[in-house]
PDB file of C-alpha atoms in Angstrom:
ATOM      1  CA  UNK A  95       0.000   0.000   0.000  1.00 58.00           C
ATOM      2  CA  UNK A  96       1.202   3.409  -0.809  1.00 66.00           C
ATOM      3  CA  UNK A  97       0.955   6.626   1.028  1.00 60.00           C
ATOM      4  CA  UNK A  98      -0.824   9.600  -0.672  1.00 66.00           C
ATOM      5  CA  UNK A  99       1.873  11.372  -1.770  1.00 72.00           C
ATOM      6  CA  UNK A 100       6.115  10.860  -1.451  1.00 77.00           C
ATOM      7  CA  UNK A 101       6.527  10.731   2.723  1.00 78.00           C
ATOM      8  CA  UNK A 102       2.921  10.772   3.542  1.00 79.00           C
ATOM      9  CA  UNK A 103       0.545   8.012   4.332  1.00 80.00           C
ATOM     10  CA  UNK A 104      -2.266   9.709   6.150  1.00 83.00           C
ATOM     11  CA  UNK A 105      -3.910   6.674   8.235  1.00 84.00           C
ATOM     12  CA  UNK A 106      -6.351   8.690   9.916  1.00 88.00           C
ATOM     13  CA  UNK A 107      -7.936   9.966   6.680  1.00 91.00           C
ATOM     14  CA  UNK A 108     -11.031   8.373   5.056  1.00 94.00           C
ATOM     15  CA  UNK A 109     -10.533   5.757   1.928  1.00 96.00           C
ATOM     16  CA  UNK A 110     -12.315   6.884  -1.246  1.00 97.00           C
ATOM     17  CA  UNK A 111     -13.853   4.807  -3.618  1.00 98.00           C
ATOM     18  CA  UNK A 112     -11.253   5.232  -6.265  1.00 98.00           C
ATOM     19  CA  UNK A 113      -8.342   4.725  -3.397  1.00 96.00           C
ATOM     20  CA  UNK A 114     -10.531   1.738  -2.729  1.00 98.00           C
ATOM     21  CA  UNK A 115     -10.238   0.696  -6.615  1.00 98.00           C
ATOM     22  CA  UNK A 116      -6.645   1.642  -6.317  1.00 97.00           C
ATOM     23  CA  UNK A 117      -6.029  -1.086  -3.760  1.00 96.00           C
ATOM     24  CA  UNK A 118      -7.896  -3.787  -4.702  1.00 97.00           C
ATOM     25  CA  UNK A 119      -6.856  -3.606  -8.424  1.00 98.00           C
ATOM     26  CA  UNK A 120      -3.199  -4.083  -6.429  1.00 96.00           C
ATOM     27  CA  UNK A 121      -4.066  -6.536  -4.271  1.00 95.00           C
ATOM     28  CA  UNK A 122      -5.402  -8.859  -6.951  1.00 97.00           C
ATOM     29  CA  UNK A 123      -3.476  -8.462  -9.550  1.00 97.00           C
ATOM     30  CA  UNK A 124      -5.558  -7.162 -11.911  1.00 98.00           C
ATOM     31  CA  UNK A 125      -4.958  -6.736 -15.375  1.00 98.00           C
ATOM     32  CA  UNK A 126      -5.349  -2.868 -15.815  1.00 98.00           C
ATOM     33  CA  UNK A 127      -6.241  -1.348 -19.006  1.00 97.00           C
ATOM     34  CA  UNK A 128      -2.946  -0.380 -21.465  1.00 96.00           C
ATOM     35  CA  UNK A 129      -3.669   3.502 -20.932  1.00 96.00           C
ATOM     36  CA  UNK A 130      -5.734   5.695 -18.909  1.00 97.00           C
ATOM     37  CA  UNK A 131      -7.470   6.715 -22.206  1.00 97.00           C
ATOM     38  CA  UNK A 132      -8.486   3.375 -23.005  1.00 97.00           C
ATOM     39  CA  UNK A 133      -9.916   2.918 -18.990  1.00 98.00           C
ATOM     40  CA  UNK A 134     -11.828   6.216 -19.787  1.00 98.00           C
ATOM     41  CA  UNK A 135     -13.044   5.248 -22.750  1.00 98.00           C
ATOM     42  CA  UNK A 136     -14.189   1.902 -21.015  1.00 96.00           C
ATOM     43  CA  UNK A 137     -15.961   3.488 -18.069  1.00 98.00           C
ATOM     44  CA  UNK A 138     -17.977   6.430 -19.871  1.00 98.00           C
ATOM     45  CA  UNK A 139     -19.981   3.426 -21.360  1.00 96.00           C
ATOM     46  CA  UNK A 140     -21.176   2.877 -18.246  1.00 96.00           C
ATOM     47  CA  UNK A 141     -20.724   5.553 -15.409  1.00 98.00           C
ATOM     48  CA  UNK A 142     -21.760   9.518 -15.531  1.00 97.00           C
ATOM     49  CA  UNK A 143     -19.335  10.694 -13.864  1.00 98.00           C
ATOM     50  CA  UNK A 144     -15.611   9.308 -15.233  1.00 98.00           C
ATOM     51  CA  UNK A 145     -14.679  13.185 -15.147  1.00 97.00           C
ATOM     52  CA  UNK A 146     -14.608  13.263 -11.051  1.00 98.00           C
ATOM     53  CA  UNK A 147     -12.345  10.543 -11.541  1.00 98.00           C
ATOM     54  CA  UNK A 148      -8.665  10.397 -11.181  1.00 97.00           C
ATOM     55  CA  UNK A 149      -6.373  10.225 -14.229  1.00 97.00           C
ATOM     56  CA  UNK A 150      -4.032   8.094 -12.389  1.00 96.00           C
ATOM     57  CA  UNK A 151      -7.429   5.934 -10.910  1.00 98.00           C
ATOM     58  CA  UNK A 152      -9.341   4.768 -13.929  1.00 98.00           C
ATOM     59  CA  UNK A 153      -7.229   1.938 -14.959  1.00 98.00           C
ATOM     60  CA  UNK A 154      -7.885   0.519 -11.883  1.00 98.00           C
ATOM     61  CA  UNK A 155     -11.522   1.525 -11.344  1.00 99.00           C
ATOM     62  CA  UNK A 156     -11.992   0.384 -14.843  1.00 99.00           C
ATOM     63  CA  UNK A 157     -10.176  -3.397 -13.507  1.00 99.00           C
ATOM     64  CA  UNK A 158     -12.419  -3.652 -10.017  1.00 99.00           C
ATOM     65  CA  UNK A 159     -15.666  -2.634 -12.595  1.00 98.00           C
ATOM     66  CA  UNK A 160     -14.712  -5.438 -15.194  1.00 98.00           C
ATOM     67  CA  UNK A 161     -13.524  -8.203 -12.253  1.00 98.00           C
ATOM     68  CA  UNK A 162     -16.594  -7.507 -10.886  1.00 97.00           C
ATOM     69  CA  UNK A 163     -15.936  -6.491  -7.711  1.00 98.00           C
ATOM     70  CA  UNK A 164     -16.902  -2.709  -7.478  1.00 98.00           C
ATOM     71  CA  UNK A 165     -19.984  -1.159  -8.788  1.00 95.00           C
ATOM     72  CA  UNK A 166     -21.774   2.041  -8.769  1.00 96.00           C
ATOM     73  CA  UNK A 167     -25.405   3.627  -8.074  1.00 94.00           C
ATOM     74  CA  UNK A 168     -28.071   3.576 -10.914  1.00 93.00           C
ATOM     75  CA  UNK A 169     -29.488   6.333 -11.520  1.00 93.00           C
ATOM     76  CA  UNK A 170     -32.652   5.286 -13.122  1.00 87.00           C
ATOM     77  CA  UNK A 171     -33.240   1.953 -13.080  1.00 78.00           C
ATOM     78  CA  UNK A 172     -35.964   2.298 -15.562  1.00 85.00           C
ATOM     79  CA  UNK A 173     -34.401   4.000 -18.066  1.00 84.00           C
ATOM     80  CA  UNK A 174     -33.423   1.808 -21.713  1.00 86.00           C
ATOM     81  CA  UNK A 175     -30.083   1.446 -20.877  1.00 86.00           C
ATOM     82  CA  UNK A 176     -29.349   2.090 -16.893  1.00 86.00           C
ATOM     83  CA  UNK A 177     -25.850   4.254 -16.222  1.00 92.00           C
ATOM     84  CA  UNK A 178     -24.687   4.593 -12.771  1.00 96.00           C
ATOM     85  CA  UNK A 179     -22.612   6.861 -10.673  1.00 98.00           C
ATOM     86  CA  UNK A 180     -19.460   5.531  -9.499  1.00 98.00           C
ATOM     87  CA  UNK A 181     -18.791   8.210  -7.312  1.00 98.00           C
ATOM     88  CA  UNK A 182     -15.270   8.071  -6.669  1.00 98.00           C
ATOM     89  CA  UNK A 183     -14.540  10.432  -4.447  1.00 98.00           C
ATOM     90  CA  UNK A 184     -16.904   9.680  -2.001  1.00 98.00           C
ATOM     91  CA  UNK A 185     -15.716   7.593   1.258  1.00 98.00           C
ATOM     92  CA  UNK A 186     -16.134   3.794   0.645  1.00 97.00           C
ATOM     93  CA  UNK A 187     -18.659   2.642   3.519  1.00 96.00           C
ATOM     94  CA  UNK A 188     -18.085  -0.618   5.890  1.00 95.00           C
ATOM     95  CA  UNK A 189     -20.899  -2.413   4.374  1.00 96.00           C
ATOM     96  CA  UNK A 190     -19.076  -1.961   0.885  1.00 96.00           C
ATOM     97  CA  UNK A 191     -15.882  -2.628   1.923  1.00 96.00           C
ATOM     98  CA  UNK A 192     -17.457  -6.245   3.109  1.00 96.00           C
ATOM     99  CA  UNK A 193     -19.231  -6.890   0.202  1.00 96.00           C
ATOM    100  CA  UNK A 194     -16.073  -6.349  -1.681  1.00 97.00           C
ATOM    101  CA  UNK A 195     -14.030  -8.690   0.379  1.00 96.00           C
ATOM    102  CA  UNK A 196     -16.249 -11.325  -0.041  1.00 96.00           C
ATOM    103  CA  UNK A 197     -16.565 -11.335  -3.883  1.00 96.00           C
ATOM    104  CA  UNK A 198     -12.381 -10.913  -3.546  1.00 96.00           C
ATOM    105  CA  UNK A 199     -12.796 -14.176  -1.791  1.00 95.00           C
ATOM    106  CA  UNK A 200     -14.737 -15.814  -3.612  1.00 95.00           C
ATOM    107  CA  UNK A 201     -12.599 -15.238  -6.658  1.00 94.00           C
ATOM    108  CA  UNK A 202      -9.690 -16.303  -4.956  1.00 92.00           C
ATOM    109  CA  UNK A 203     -11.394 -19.851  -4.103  1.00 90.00           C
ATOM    110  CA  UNK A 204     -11.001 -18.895  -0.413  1.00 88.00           C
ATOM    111  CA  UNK A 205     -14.540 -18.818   0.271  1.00 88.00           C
ATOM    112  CA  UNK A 206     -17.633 -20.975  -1.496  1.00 88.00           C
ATOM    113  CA  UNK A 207     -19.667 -19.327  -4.359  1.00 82.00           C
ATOM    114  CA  UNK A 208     -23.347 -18.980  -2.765  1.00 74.00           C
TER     115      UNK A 208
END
């Protein structure tokens, strides 16, 4: 894990969702896109709001979105073809966090698929 910037790793701070990405994309070895332009590309298929998001993020959002392990909000679940908010700089919540572990998990055969 890697501090914010060179010679600080704030642990007292909150984790965002894209730090969240960030981590996980690291911790399982995910294969990340080749360029952030190509993760951008990727993710404004299917989230509103890829410009909040980090250049230096989006490969690795775009790597947690395909492995399925991180999602976002819909925004109209009615609409013909429902985008969602990934809303990545918003703190990542326990009850995500968990969810995310377990799907990690799973993947990694440590846990049965229910």
């Amino acid at each position: 894990m890697s501090g914010t910037s060179p010679g600080f790793f704030r642990p007292n701070d909150q984790v965002t969702r894209e730090q969240a990405a960030i981590m996980i994309a690291r911790a399982m070895n995910l294969k990340l896109p080749a360029t952030p332009d190509a993760a951008r590309a990727t993710l404004a298929k299917v989230f509103v709001d890829t410009n909040q998001m980090n250049v230096y993020a989006l490969p690795a959002i775009a790597a947690v979105y395909k492995a399925g392990l991180m999602e976002g909000s819909p925004l109209d679940p009615n609409a013909k073809k429902t985008m969602y908010a990934f809303n990545p700089r918003a703190s990542i919540t326990r009850a995500e966090m968990a969810v995310i572990l377990q799907k990690m998990m799973i993947q990694m055969k440590k846990l049965p698929k229910q």
